[in-house]
Amino acid sequence: MAYWLLKSEAETWSWDQQKKAGAKGAEWTGVRNYQARNNMRAMRQGDFGFFYLSGADRCVVGIVRIVKEAHPDSTDDTGQWDCVDVAAVADLPKPVTLADVKANPKLKDMVLVRNSRLSVQPVSAQEWSIICKLGGLAKPPQA
DNA sequence: GCCAACGTTGGC
DNA sequence: GCCAACGTTGGC
């Protein structure tokens, strides 16, 4: 079981849209970066992830789950890009901002801090539980 | 709106 | 295979 962080801009794909997609989830399309693609290929059904809003919001707003493993991205003509299907699981009662993450010494090595441009990132088990706690989840979802 | 960081492309 | 030029992302 692994943990991930997926970035989106609210204008492109909002947390509301993700929640409306329900338990069946929706394709996480549009990733055109090899590192991000490889991370998606490493995802397994049932893995959890954070839903992070980049741009003006810059915060983790919710928990998602991988409901379908990597398969070809239907928005890609070249056949070289994949996507996974992702379903919303829970809101974070208190969104965790990028500033919160940067202010926490235990989170200073997060990819979000170290390589802010990578749109699909691995998250360590420790980072996972810290951010869940900061977000007001008494019991972080885990395997 | 600006700029730094990073990834990709293409000429050599 | 190297590196300069360019485009994109994302934080501020």
mmCIF file of C-alpha atoms (C1' of nucleotides) in Angstrom:
data_model
loop_
_atom_site.group_PDB
_atom_site.id
_atom_site.type_symbol
_atom_site.label_atom_id
_atom_site.label_comp_id
_atom_site.label_asym_id
_atom_site.label_seq_id
_atom_site.Cartn_x
_atom_site.Cartn_y
_atom_site.Cartn_z
ATOM 1 C CA MET A 1 0.000 0.000 0.000
ATOM 2 C CA ALA A 2 1.400 3.328 -1.068
ATOM 3 C CA TYR A 3 0.344 6.928 -0.692
ATOM 4 C CA TRP A 4 0.283 9.627 -3.340
ATOM 5 C CA LEU A 5 -0.425 13.257 -3.982
ATOM 6 C CA LEU A 6 -2.277 14.392 -7.079
ATOM 7 C CA LYS A 7 -2.325 17.989 -8.161
ATOM 8 C CA SER A 8 -5.060 19.785 -9.982
ATOM 9 C CA GLU A 9 -6.045 23.336 -10.721
ATOM 10 C CA ALA A 10 -9.571 24.128 -9.582
ATOM 11 C CA GLU A 11 -10.308 25.661 -12.990
ATOM 12 C CA THR A 12 -9.426 22.410 -14.717
ATOM 13 C CA TRP A 13 -10.752 19.772 -12.333
ATOM 14 C CA SER A 14 -12.096 20.855 -8.964
ATOM 15 C CA TRP A 15 -12.625 18.891 -5.776
ATOM 16 C CA ASP A 16 -16.362 19.387 -6.292
ATOM 17 C CA GLN A 17 -16.165 17.766 -9.703
ATOM 18 C CA GLN A 18 -14.159 14.929 -8.220
ATOM 19 C CA LYS A 19 -16.779 14.362 -5.533
ATOM 20 C CA LYS A 20 -19.578 14.471 -8.084
ATOM 21 C CA ALA A 21 -17.841 11.651 -9.928
ATOM 22 C CA GLY A 22 -18.722 9.508 -6.911
ATOM 23 C CA ALA A 23 -17.406 6.152 -5.856
ATOM 24 C CA LYS A 24 -16.825 5.006 -9.426
ATOM 25 C CA GLY A 25 -14.346 7.820 -9.816
ATOM 26 C CA ALA A 26 -13.064 9.512 -12.929
ATOM 27 C CA GLU A 27 -10.032 9.382 -15.169
ATOM 28 C CA TRP A 28 -7.103 11.483 -14.000
ATOM 29 C CA THR A 29 -6.270 12.755 -17.454
ATOM 30 C CA GLY A 30 -3.834 15.254 -18.869
ATOM 31 C CA VAL A 31 -0.578 14.155 -17.270
ATOM 32 C CA ARG A 32 2.183 14.750 -19.836
ATOM 33 C CA ASN A 33 5.283 14.224 -17.767
ATOM 34 C CA TYR A 34 7.283 11.018 -17.579
ATOM 35 C CA GLN A 35 7.975 11.067 -13.870
ATOM 36 C CA ALA A 36 4.330 11.705 -13.110
ATOM 37 C CA ARG A 37 3.293 8.989 -15.535
ATOM 38 C CA ASN A 38 5.652 6.498 -13.966
ATOM 39 C CA ASN A 39 4.215 7.318 -10.575
ATOM 40 C CA MET A 40 0.746 6.606 -11.891
ATOM 41 C CA ARG A 41 1.933 3.303 -13.308
ATOM 42 C CA ALA A 42 3.213 2.381 -9.848
ATOM 43 C CA MET A 43 -0.203 2.955 -8.284
ATOM 44 C CA ARG A 44 -2.230 -0.007 -7.176
ATOM 45 C CA GLN A 45 -5.949 -0.293 -6.800
ATOM 46 C CA GLY A 46 -6.884 0.762 -3.283
ATOM 47 C CA ASP A 47 -3.949 3.113 -2.790
ATOM 48 C CA PHE A 48 -4.828 6.405 -1.146
ATOM 49 C CA GLY A 49 -3.866 9.870 -2.272
ATOM 50 C CA PHE A 50 -4.206 13.516 -1.401
ATOM 51 C CA PHE A 51 -6.125 15.840 -3.685
ATOM 52 C CA TYR A 52 -4.043 19.025 -3.894
ATOM 53 C CA LEU A 53 -5.102 22.268 -5.510
ATOM 54 C CA SER A 54 -2.313 24.210 -7.175
ATOM 55 C CA GLY A 55 -2.602 27.763 -8.436
ATOM 56 C CA ALA A 56 -4.485 30.223 -6.276
ATOM 57 C CA ASP A 57 -5.603 27.694 -3.623
ATOM 58 C CA ARG A 58 -2.432 25.765 -2.814
ATOM 59 C CA CYS A 59 -3.803 23.310 -0.304
ATOM 60 C CA VAL A 60 -4.679 19.678 0.263
ATOM 61 C CA VAL A 61 -8.459 19.513 0.347
ATOM 62 C CA GLY A 62 -9.357 15.848 0.308
ATOM 63 C CA ILE A 63 -8.560 12.167 0.203
ATOM 64 C CA VAL A 64 -8.913 10.070 -2.921
ATOM 65 C CA ARG A 65 -8.500 6.422 -3.700
ATOM 66 C CA ILE A 66 -7.162 4.719 -6.791
ATOM 67 C CA VAL A 67 -10.052 2.724 -8.206
ATOM 68 C CA LYS A 68 -8.476 1.691 -11.509
ATOM 69 C CA GLU A 69 -4.818 1.185 -12.294
ATOM 70 C CA ALA A 70 -2.938 2.831 -15.155
ATOM 71 C CA HIS A 71 -4.493 2.589 -18.592
ATOM 72 C CA PRO A 72 -4.211 4.729 -21.747
ATOM 73 C CA ASP A 73 -5.301 8.347 -21.315
ATOM 74 C CA SER A 74 -8.346 8.836 -23.543
ATOM 75 C CA THR A 75 -7.369 12.468 -24.124
ATOM 76 C CA ASP A 76 -4.041 11.450 -25.672
ATOM 77 C CA ASP A 77 -3.620 10.664 -29.366
ATOM 78 C CA THR A 78 -0.041 9.465 -29.236
ATOM 79 C CA GLY A 79 -0.704 6.423 -27.095
ATOM 80 C CA GLN A 80 2.219 7.111 -24.817
ATOM 81 C CA TRP A 81 0.386 8.683 -21.881
ATOM 82 C CA ASP A 82 -1.560 6.883 -19.191
ATOM 83 C CA CYS A 83 -4.026 7.809 -16.521
ATOM 84 C CA VAL A 84 -5.576 6.152 -13.497
ATOM 85 C CA ASP A 85 -9.151 6.358 -12.209
ATOM 86 C CA VAL A 86 -9.551 8.181 -8.935
ATOM 87 C CA ALA A 87 -12.508 8.460 -6.546
ATOM 88 C CA ALA A 88 -13.108 10.955 -3.746
ATOM 89 C CA VAL A 89 -13.137 9.345 -0.303
ATOM 90 C CA ALA A 90 -13.326 12.171 2.235
ATOM 91 C CA ASP A 91 -12.956 15.891 2.716
ATOM 92 C CA LEU A 92 -10.219 17.185 4.929
ATOM 93 C CA PRO A 93 -12.189 18.996 7.644
ATOM 94 C CA LYS A 94 -9.403 21.578 7.680
ATOM 95 C CA PRO A 95 -7.597 22.017 4.336
ATOM 96 C CA VAL A 96 -3.838 21.863 4.780
ATOM 97 C CA THR A 97 -2.154 24.726 2.993
ATOM 98 C CA LEU A 98 1.226 24.700 1.318
ATOM 99 C CA ALA A 99 2.325 27.193 3.979
ATOM 100 C CA ASP A 100 1.312 24.680 6.671
ATOM 101 C CA VAL A 101 3.391 22.013 4.970
ATOM 102 C CA LYS A 102 6.395 24.294 4.637
ATOM 103 C CA ALA A 103 6.089 25.370 8.258
ATOM 104 C CA ASN A 104 6.335 21.783 9.512
ATOM 105 C CA PRO A 105 9.937 20.565 9.866
ATOM 106 C CA LYS A 106 8.835 16.952 9.486
ATOM 107 C CA LEU A 107 7.431 17.740 6.060
ATOM 108 C CA LYS A 108 10.424 19.605 4.669
ATOM 109 C CA ASP A 109 11.454 16.675 2.486
ATOM 110 C CA MET A 110 8.067 16.245 0.865
ATOM 111 C CA VAL A 111 8.190 16.201 -2.908
ATOM 112 C CA LEU A 112 5.632 18.980 -2.764
ATOM 113 C CA VAL A 113 8.323 21.165 -1.198
ATOM 114 C CA ARG A 114 11.355 19.730 -2.964
ATOM 115 C CA ASN A 115 9.958 19.456 -6.470
ATOM 116 C CA SER A 116 6.881 21.610 -6.568
ATOM 117 C CA ARG A 117 6.337 21.106 -10.276
ATOM 118 C CA LEU A 118 5.789 17.368 -10.227
ATOM 119 C CA SER A 119 2.047 16.820 -10.571
ATOM 120 C CA VAL A 120 1.822 13.221 -9.362
ATOM 121 C CA GLN A 121 3.981 12.479 -6.350
ATOM 122 C CA PRO A 122 4.678 9.734 -3.852
ATOM 123 C CA VAL A 123 3.933 10.486 -0.186
ATOM 124 C CA SER A 124 5.573 8.630 2.688
ATOM 125 C CA ALA A 125 3.513 6.897 5.371
ATOM 126 C CA GLN A 126 4.738 9.412 7.920
ATOM 127 C CA GLU A 127 3.853 12.381 5.731
ATOM 128 C CA TRP A 128 0.486 10.815 5.132
ATOM 129 C CA SER A 129 -0.430 10.578 8.782
ATOM 130 C CA ILE A 130 0.920 14.022 9.652
ATOM 131 C CA ILE A 131 -1.112 15.751 6.962
ATOM 132 C CA CYS A 132 -4.234 13.761 7.780
ATOM 133 C CA LYS A 133 -3.859 14.888 11.372
ATOM 134 C CA LEU A 134 -3.237 18.513 10.402
ATOM 135 C CA GLY A 135 -6.314 18.249 8.215
ATOM 136 C CA GLY A 136 -8.466 17.298 11.166
ATOM 137 C CA LEU A 137 -8.947 13.619 10.404
ATOM 138 C CA ALA A 138 -8.884 11.754 13.689
ATOM 139 C CA LYS A 139 -8.239 8.485 11.938
ATOM 140 C CA PRO A 140 -6.199 8.591 8.729
ATOM 141 C CA PRO A 141 -7.496 6.170 6.153
ATOM 142 C CA GLN A 142 -5.090 3.320 5.622
ATOM 143 C CA ALA A 143 -4.911 -0.166 4.303
ATOM 144 C "C1'" DG B 1 2.046 39.589 -13.775
ATOM 145 C "C1'" DC B 2 6.588 38.080 -12.821
ATOM 146 C "C1'" DC B 3 10.124 34.924 -12.381
ATOM 147 C "C1'" DA B 4 12.591 30.664 -10.884
ATOM 148 C "C1'" DA B 5 12.834 25.866 -11.627
ATOM 149 C "C1'" DC B 6 12.420 22.342 -14.421
ATOM 150 C "C1'" DG B 7 11.570 19.479 -18.665
ATOM 151 C "C1'" DT B 8 11.836 19.053 -23.584
ATOM 152 C "C1'" DT B 9 13.501 19.950 -28.123
ATOM 153 C "C1'" DG B 10 16.673 20.396 -31.675
ATOM 154 C "C1'" DG B 11 21.130 21.830 -33.675
ATOM 155 C "C1'" DC B 12 25.702 20.624 -33.693
ATOM 156 C "C1'" DG C 1 25.810 13.111 -26.356
ATOM 157 C "C1'" DC C 2 25.988 17.913 -25.108
ATOM 158 C "C1'" DC C 3 23.963 22.166 -24.409
ATOM 159 C "C1'" DA C 4 21.393 26.371 -25.665
ATOM 160 C "C1'" DA C 5 16.843 27.824 -26.493
ATOM 161 C "C1'" DC C 6 12.401 27.497 -25.505
ATOM 162 C "C1'" DG C 7 7.929 26.332 -23.177
ATOM 163 C "C1'" DT C 8 5.401 25.272 -19.024
ATOM 164 C "C1'" DT C 9 4.348 25.055 -14.259
ATOM 165 C "C1'" DG C 10 3.488 26.949 -10.042
ATOM 166 C "C1'" DG C 11 4.618 29.936 -6.123
ATOM 167 C "C1'" DC C 12 4.707 34.564 -4.850
#
